[in-house]
Amino acid sequence: MSIMQHINKRQLWFLIIVSGLFIGGRYLQQPASEKSAASKSVDELDAALLADLQTRQFQIEEQAACVMECNGIAASQLTALMQPENIDYSQCDFGNCHYTSYSIAGQLDNGVPVRFVVETGDGGDIIRAVEIDAACNC
């Protein structure tokens, strides 16, 4: 008895298609070494984007300007913190970590910790949500 007597043509085509998809998926699956190389390229992309951002003029959100003025923080101090090692990925908007928004956390020259968000897009480059531990009435 041949296998063709027990399987109709639809079942055979289904088996061929599913097998092809499975084999193709296994073939296209990246090894772990290539995945680490991809994450390295993301770090390089972040470094290039942040270096470009450091050269731009920023608009500063009203609340952020108040916090900066209250604590004597210059915009140049914040732009100096725009380095890949200061990106706070835990605070990134889902799916927007490398496109138009960066959450930055670091220490100013005087050792004071600061957190802020840099947004880029059609509305310009904006520094917003500056957070510092010192008390201000903003």
Short mmCIF file of N, CA and C in Angstrom, two decimals:
data_model
loop_
_atom_site.label_atom_id
_atom_site.label_comp_id
_atom_site.label_asym_id
_atom_site.label_seq_id
_atom_site.Cartn_x
_atom_site.Cartn_y
_atom_site.Cartn_z
N MET A 1 0.84 -1.18 0.00
CA MET A 1 0.00 0.00 0.00
C MET A 1 0.88 1.24 0.00
N SER A 2 0.61 2.07 -0.89
CA SER A 2 1.39 3.31 -1.00
C SER A 2 0.79 4.37 -0.08
N ILE A 3 1.65 5.31 0.31
CA ILE A 3 1.21 6.39 1.20
C ILE A 3 0.19 7.29 0.50
N MET A 4 0.27 7.37 -0.82
CA MET A 4 -0.64 8.22 -1.58
C MET A 4 -2.08 7.71 -1.51
N GLN A 5 -2.27 6.44 -1.22
CA GLN A 5 -3.62 5.91 -1.11
C GLN A 5 -4.29 6.35 0.19
N HIS A 6 -3.49 6.76 1.21
CA HIS A 6 -4.04 7.13 2.50
C HIS A 6 -4.07 8.65 2.73
N ILE A 7 -3.43 9.42 1.86
CA ILE A 7 -3.37 10.88 2.01
C ILE A 7 -3.95 11.52 0.76
N ASN A 8 -4.88 12.45 0.94
CA ASN A 8 -5.39 13.14 -0.24
C ASN A 8 -4.44 14.29 -0.61
N LYS A 9 -4.68 14.91 -1.76
CA LYS A 9 -3.76 15.92 -2.28
C LYS A 9 -3.67 17.15 -1.37
N ARG A 10 -4.75 17.56 -0.76
CA ARG A 10 -4.73 18.72 0.13
C ARG A 10 -3.82 18.47 1.33
N GLN A 11 -3.93 17.29 1.90
CA GLN A 11 -3.07 16.95 3.04
C GLN A 11 -1.61 16.92 2.63
N LEU A 12 -1.32 16.41 1.44
CA LEU A 12 0.05 16.36 0.95
C LEU A 12 0.61 17.78 0.76
N TRP A 13 -0.18 18.67 0.13
CA TRP A 13 0.28 20.05 -0.06
C TRP A 13 0.47 20.75 1.29
N PHE A 14 -0.42 20.53 2.22
CA PHE A 14 -0.27 21.11 3.56
C PHE A 14 1.03 20.64 4.21
N LEU A 15 1.31 19.36 4.11
CA LEU A 15 2.53 18.80 4.69
C LEU A 15 3.77 19.40 4.02
N ILE A 16 3.76 19.55 2.71
CA ILE A 16 4.90 20.13 1.99
C ILE A 16 5.10 21.59 2.38
N ILE A 17 4.03 22.37 2.45
CA ILE A 17 4.13 23.79 2.80
C ILE A 17 4.62 23.98 4.23
N VAL A 18 4.04 23.25 5.16
CA VAL A 18 4.46 23.37 6.57
C VAL A 18 5.91 22.95 6.73
N SER A 19 6.30 21.87 6.07
CA SER A 19 7.69 21.42 6.15
C SER A 19 8.63 22.47 5.56
N GLY A 20 8.23 23.06 4.44
CA GLY A 20 9.05 24.10 3.82
C GLY A 20 9.20 25.32 4.71
N LEU A 21 8.11 25.73 5.36
CA LEU A 21 8.18 26.87 6.27
C LEU A 21 9.07 26.56 7.47
N PHE A 22 8.94 25.37 8.00
CA PHE A 22 9.76 24.98 9.15
C PHE A 22 11.24 24.94 8.77
N ILE A 23 11.57 24.31 7.67
CA ILE A 23 12.96 24.21 7.23
C ILE A 23 13.50 25.60 6.88
N GLY A 24 12.70 26.41 6.20
CA GLY A 24 13.13 27.77 5.87
C GLY A 24 13.36 28.62 7.10
N GLY A 25 12.51 28.49 8.09
CA GLY A 25 12.68 29.24 9.34
C GLY A 25 13.94 28.84 10.08
N ARG A 26 14.22 27.56 10.11
CA ARG A 26 15.45 27.09 10.76
C ARG A 26 16.68 27.58 9.99
N TYR A 27 16.58 27.62 8.68
CA TYR A 27 17.71 28.08 7.86
C TYR A 27 17.98 29.56 8.07
N LEU A 28 16.93 30.36 8.20
CA LEU A 28 17.08 31.80 8.35
C LEU A 28 17.39 32.24 9.78
N GLN A 29 17.25 31.35 10.72
CA GLN A 29 17.50 31.70 12.12
C GLN A 29 18.97 32.07 12.30
N GLN A 30 19.21 33.24 12.96
CA GLN A 30 20.57 33.73 13.14
C GLN A 30 21.26 33.02 14.29
N PRO A 31 22.54 32.71 14.13
CA PRO A 31 23.31 32.19 15.27
C PRO A 31 23.52 33.28 16.32
N ALA A 32 23.86 32.88 17.54
CA ALA A 32 24.03 33.84 18.64
C ALA A 32 25.14 34.84 18.35
N SER A 33 26.18 34.46 17.64
CA SER A 33 27.29 35.38 17.35
C SER A 33 26.81 36.54 16.48
N GLU A 34 25.90 36.28 15.55
CA GLU A 34 25.38 37.36 14.71
C GLU A 34 24.45 38.27 15.50
N LYS A 35 23.74 37.74 16.49
CA LYS A 35 22.85 38.56 17.31
C LYS A 35 23.65 39.56 18.14
N SER A 36 24.78 39.16 18.69
CA SER A 36 25.60 40.09 19.46
C SER A 36 26.20 41.15 18.56
N ALA A 37 26.51 40.81 17.31
CA ALA A 37 27.02 41.80 16.37
C ALA A 37 25.94 42.82 16.05
N ALA A 38 24.68 42.37 15.98
CA ALA A 38 23.58 43.30 15.71
C ALA A 38 23.41 44.28 16.86
N SER A 39 23.53 43.81 18.11
CA SER A 39 23.37 44.73 19.23
C SER A 39 24.53 45.72 19.28
N LYS A 40 25.71 45.32 18.82
CA LYS A 40 26.83 46.24 18.76
C LYS A 40 26.53 47.35 17.76
N SER A 41 25.90 47.02 16.64
CA SER A 41 25.58 48.04 15.66
C SER A 41 24.54 49.02 16.21
N VAL A 42 23.66 48.57 17.09
CA VAL A 42 22.69 49.47 17.73
C VAL A 42 23.42 50.46 18.62
N ASP A 43 24.43 49.98 19.36
CA ASP A 43 25.22 50.88 20.20
C ASP A 43 25.95 51.92 19.35
N GLU A 44 26.48 51.49 18.21
CA GLU A 44 27.17 52.42 17.32
C GLU A 44 26.19 53.44 16.76
N LEU A 45 24.97 53.00 16.43
CA LEU A 45 23.94 53.91 15.93
C LEU A 45 23.57 54.93 17.00
N ASP A 46 23.38 54.47 18.24
CA ASP A 46 23.08 55.39 19.34
C ASP A 46 24.19 56.42 19.51
N ALA A 47 25.44 55.97 19.46
CA ALA A 47 26.57 56.89 19.63
C ALA A 47 26.58 57.95 18.53
N ALA A 48 26.32 57.55 17.30
CA ALA A 48 26.30 58.51 16.19
C ALA A 48 25.14 59.49 16.33
N LEU A 49 23.95 58.99 16.69
CA LEU A 49 22.79 59.87 16.84
C LEU A 49 22.98 60.85 17.99
N LEU A 50 23.52 60.39 19.11
CA LEU A 50 23.74 61.28 20.24
C LEU A 50 24.83 62.31 19.95
N ALA A 51 25.86 61.91 19.21
CA ALA A 51 26.90 62.88 18.82
C ALA A 51 26.30 63.96 17.94
N ASP A 52 25.39 63.58 17.05
CA ASP A 52 24.71 64.56 16.21
C ASP A 52 23.81 65.47 17.05
N LEU A 53 23.11 64.89 18.01
CA LEU A 53 22.24 65.69 18.88
C LEU A 53 23.02 66.73 19.68
N GLN A 54 24.24 66.41 20.06
CA GLN A 54 25.04 67.34 20.86
C GLN A 54 25.35 68.63 20.11
N THR A 55 25.29 68.60 18.79
CA THR A 55 25.61 69.79 17.99
C THR A 55 24.39 70.66 17.72
N ARG A 56 23.22 70.23 18.09
CA ARG A 56 21.98 70.95 17.77
C ARG A 56 21.58 71.93 18.87
N GLN A 57 20.73 72.87 18.48
CA GLN A 57 20.11 73.80 19.43
C GLN A 57 18.81 73.16 19.91
N PHE A 58 18.57 73.24 21.21
CA PHE A 58 17.39 72.60 21.79
C PHE A 58 16.38 73.62 22.28
N GLN A 59 15.11 73.25 22.11
CA GLN A 59 14.04 73.95 22.79
C GLN A 59 13.96 73.30 24.17
N ILE A 60 13.62 74.08 25.17
CA ILE A 60 13.52 73.52 26.51
C ILE A 60 12.11 73.72 27.02
N GLU A 61 11.47 72.63 27.39
CA GLU A 61 10.11 72.66 27.91
C GLU A 61 10.06 73.56 29.15
N GLU A 62 8.92 74.20 29.37
CA GLU A 62 8.78 75.17 30.45
C GLU A 62 9.14 74.60 31.83
N GLN A 63 8.63 73.42 32.15
CA GLN A 63 8.93 72.81 33.45
C GLN A 63 10.42 72.49 33.55
N ALA A 64 11.00 72.00 32.47
CA ALA A 64 12.43 71.67 32.46
C ALA A 64 13.27 72.92 32.63
N ALA A 65 12.87 74.02 31.98
CA ALA A 65 13.60 75.29 32.11
C ALA A 65 13.55 75.78 33.55
N CYS A 66 12.42 75.62 34.21
CA CYS A 66 12.27 76.04 35.60
C CYS A 66 13.22 75.25 36.51
N VAL A 67 13.27 73.93 36.33
CA VAL A 67 14.15 73.09 37.14
C VAL A 67 15.61 73.45 36.87
N MET A 68 15.94 73.69 35.61
CA MET A 68 17.32 74.03 35.26
C MET A 68 17.72 75.37 35.87
N GLU A 69 16.84 76.36 35.79
CA GLU A 69 17.14 77.68 36.35
C GLU A 69 17.26 77.61 37.87
N CYS A 70 16.38 76.89 38.50
CA CYS A 70 16.38 76.75 39.96
C CYS A 70 17.68 76.13 40.47
N ASN A 71 18.24 75.19 39.69
CA ASN A 71 19.44 74.47 40.11
C ASN A 71 20.71 74.95 39.42
N GLY A 72 20.60 76.00 38.62
CA GLY A 72 21.78 76.54 37.95
C GLY A 72 22.40 75.58 36.94
N ILE A 73 21.55 74.89 36.19
CA ILE A 73 22.03 73.94 35.19
C ILE A 73 21.94 74.58 33.81
N ALA A 74 23.03 74.54 33.07
CA ALA A 74 23.04 75.06 31.70
C ALA A 74 22.69 73.93 30.73
N ALA A 75 22.12 74.30 29.58
CA ALA A 75 21.78 73.30 28.57
C ALA A 75 23.03 72.56 28.11
N SER A 76 24.17 73.22 28.09
CA SER A 76 25.42 72.57 27.67
C SER A 76 25.80 71.43 28.62
N GLN A 77 25.44 71.55 29.89
CA GLN A 77 25.72 70.47 30.85
C GLN A 77 24.89 69.23 30.52
N LEU A 78 23.66 69.46 30.08
CA LEU A 78 22.80 68.33 29.72
C LEU A 78 23.26 67.70 28.41
N THR A 79 23.63 68.53 27.43
CA THR A 79 24.08 67.96 26.15
C THR A 79 25.37 67.16 26.33
N ALA A 80 26.19 67.55 27.30
CA ALA A 80 27.43 66.79 27.56
C ALA A 80 27.12 65.39 28.07
N LEU A 81 25.95 65.19 28.66
CA LEU A 81 25.56 63.87 29.17
C LEU A 81 24.99 62.96 28.08
N MET A 82 24.81 63.48 26.88
CA MET A 82 24.23 62.69 25.79
C MET A 82 25.29 61.74 25.24
N GLN A 83 25.53 60.67 25.99
CA GLN A 83 26.49 59.63 25.63
C GLN A 83 25.77 58.28 25.71
N PRO A 84 26.17 57.32 24.90
CA PRO A 84 25.49 56.01 24.92
C PRO A 84 25.44 55.35 26.30
N GLU A 85 26.46 55.53 27.11
CA GLU A 85 26.47 54.89 28.44
C GLU A 85 25.46 55.53 29.39
N ASN A 86 24.92 56.70 29.04
CA ASN A 86 23.94 57.38 29.90
C ASN A 86 22.49 57.13 29.48
N ILE A 87 22.27 56.36 28.42
CA ILE A 87 20.90 56.08 27.99
C ILE A 87 20.25 55.15 29.01
N ASP A 88 19.08 55.54 29.48
CA ASP A 88 18.34 54.74 30.46
C ASP A 88 17.25 53.97 29.70
N TYR A 89 17.60 52.76 29.25
CA TYR A 89 16.68 51.97 28.45
C TYR A 89 15.44 51.55 29.23
N SER A 90 15.52 51.49 30.54
CA SER A 90 14.35 51.09 31.33
C SER A 90 13.26 52.16 31.31
N GLN A 91 13.60 53.39 30.95
CA GLN A 91 12.63 54.48 30.91
C GLN A 91 12.18 54.82 29.49
N CYS A 92 12.67 54.09 28.50
CA CYS A 92 12.32 54.38 27.11
C CYS A 92 10.85 54.07 26.85
N ASP A 93 10.24 54.85 25.96
CA ASP A 93 8.90 54.52 25.49
C ASP A 93 9.03 53.25 24.66
N PHE A 94 8.09 52.32 24.82
CA PHE A 94 8.15 51.05 24.10
C PHE A 94 8.23 51.30 22.60
N GLY A 95 9.21 50.71 21.96
CA GLY A 95 9.36 50.83 20.52
C GLY A 95 9.95 52.14 20.05
N ASN A 96 10.36 53.02 20.97
CA ASN A 96 10.83 54.34 20.57
C ASN A 96 12.18 54.66 21.20
N CYS A 97 12.94 53.67 21.52
CA CYS A 97 14.22 53.91 22.21
C CYS A 97 15.28 54.48 21.29
N HIS A 98 15.21 54.20 20.02
CA HIS A 98 16.28 54.64 19.13
C HIS A 98 15.75 55.51 17.98
N TYR A 99 14.57 56.00 18.07
CA TYR A 99 14.02 56.73 16.95
C TYR A 99 13.89 58.21 17.23
N THR A 100 13.01 58.59 18.13
CA THR A 100 12.80 60.02 18.37
C THR A 100 12.90 60.41 19.83
N SER A 101 13.19 59.49 20.71
CA SER A 101 13.20 59.82 22.13
C SER A 101 14.30 59.04 22.85
N TYR A 102 15.06 59.77 23.66
CA TYR A 102 16.07 59.14 24.51
C TYR A 102 15.84 59.60 25.94
N SER A 103 15.89 58.65 26.87
CA SER A 103 15.86 58.97 28.29
C SER A 103 17.31 58.89 28.76
N ILE A 104 17.81 59.99 29.32
CA ILE A 104 19.21 60.09 29.72
C ILE A 104 19.28 60.23 31.24
N ALA A 105 20.19 59.50 31.86
CA ALA A 105 20.43 59.61 33.30
C ALA A 105 21.94 59.64 33.52
N GLY A 106 22.40 60.63 34.28
CA GLY A 106 23.83 60.74 34.54
C GLY A 106 24.10 61.71 35.66
N GLN A 107 25.36 62.07 35.82
CA GLN A 107 25.75 63.02 36.85
C GLN A 107 26.36 64.25 36.21
N LEU A 108 25.99 65.41 36.74
CA LEU A 108 26.56 66.67 36.28
C LEU A 108 28.01 66.77 36.75
N ASP A 109 28.70 67.81 36.31
CA ASP A 109 30.10 68.01 36.70
C ASP A 109 30.29 68.08 38.21
N ASN A 110 29.27 68.60 38.91
CA ASN A 110 29.38 68.72 40.37
C ASN A 110 28.92 67.46 41.10
N GLY A 111 28.64 66.38 40.37
CA GLY A 111 28.27 65.10 40.98
C GLY A 111 26.80 64.92 41.26
N VAL A 112 25.97 65.90 40.92
CA VAL A 112 24.53 65.83 41.17
C VAL A 112 23.88 64.94 40.10
N PRO A 113 23.12 63.91 40.51
CA PRO A 113 22.44 63.06 39.53
C PRO A 113 21.27 63.80 38.88
N VAL A 114 21.11 63.59 37.58
CA VAL A 114 20.04 64.24 36.83
C VAL A 114 19.49 63.24 35.81
N ARG A 115 18.18 63.36 35.54
CA ARG A 115 17.51 62.55 34.53
C ARG A 115 16.72 63.50 33.64
N PHE A 116 16.72 63.23 32.34
CA PHE A 116 15.93 64.04 31.42
C PHE A 116 15.63 63.26 30.15
N VAL A 117 14.72 63.78 29.37
CA VAL A 117 14.31 63.15 28.11
C VAL A 117 14.62 64.10 26.97
N VAL A 118 15.20 63.56 25.92
CA VAL A 118 15.47 64.32 24.70
C VAL A 118 14.56 63.76 23.62
N GLU A 119 13.79 64.64 22.98
CA GLU A 119 12.91 64.22 21.90
C GLU A 119 13.28 64.97 20.64
N THR A 120 13.27 64.25 19.53
CA THR A 120 13.52 64.88 18.24
C THR A 120 12.35 64.55 17.33
N GLY A 121 12.16 65.38 16.34
CA GLY A 121 11.07 65.13 15.41
C GLY A 121 10.71 66.37 14.65
N ASP A 122 9.51 66.38 14.07
CA ASP A 122 9.05 67.50 13.26
C ASP A 122 8.92 68.78 14.07
N GLY A 123 8.65 68.66 15.36
CA GLY A 123 8.50 69.82 16.22
C GLY A 123 9.82 70.40 16.70
N GLY A 124 10.93 69.81 16.29
CA GLY A 124 12.25 70.29 16.72
C GLY A 124 12.84 69.37 17.77
N ASP A 125 13.97 69.77 18.30
CA ASP A 125 14.67 69.01 19.32
C ASP A 125 14.35 69.61 20.68
N ILE A 126 13.80 68.81 21.57
CA ILE A 126 13.27 69.32 22.84
C ILE A 126 13.89 68.56 24.02
N ILE A 127 14.31 69.31 25.03
CA ILE A 127 14.70 68.73 26.31
C ILE A 127 13.49 68.89 27.23
N ARG A 128 13.03 67.77 27.79
CA ARG A 128 11.87 67.83 28.67
C ARG A 128 12.07 66.91 29.86
N ALA A 129 11.22 67.04 30.82
CA ALA A 129 11.17 66.17 32.00
C ALA A 129 12.51 66.10 32.73
N VAL A 130 13.13 67.25 32.98
CA VAL A 130 14.37 67.27 33.75
C VAL A 130 14.04 66.98 35.21
N GLU A 131 14.68 65.97 35.77
CA GLU A 131 14.44 65.58 37.16
C GLU A 131 15.77 65.62 37.91
N ILE A 132 15.74 66.28 39.05
CA ILE A 132 16.91 66.37 39.91
C ILE A 132 16.42 66.25 41.34
N ASP A 133 17.24 65.76 42.24
CA ASP A 133 16.79 65.50 43.60
C ASP A 133 16.57 66.76 44.43
N ALA A 134 17.17 67.88 44.03
CA ALA A 134 17.01 69.13 44.79
C ALA A 134 15.58 69.64 44.65
N ALA A 135 15.08 70.28 45.70
CA ALA A 135 13.69 70.77 45.72
C ALA A 135 13.57 72.10 44.97
N CYS A 136 12.55 72.19 44.14
CA CYS A 136 12.21 73.43 43.43
C CYS A 136 10.69 73.54 43.38
N ASN A 137 10.20 74.74 43.24
CA ASN A 137 8.75 74.95 43.12
C ASN A 137 8.40 75.11 41.65
N CYS A 138 8.50 74.05 40.91
CA CYS A 138 8.20 74.12 39.47
C CYS A 138 6.96 73.32 39.14
#
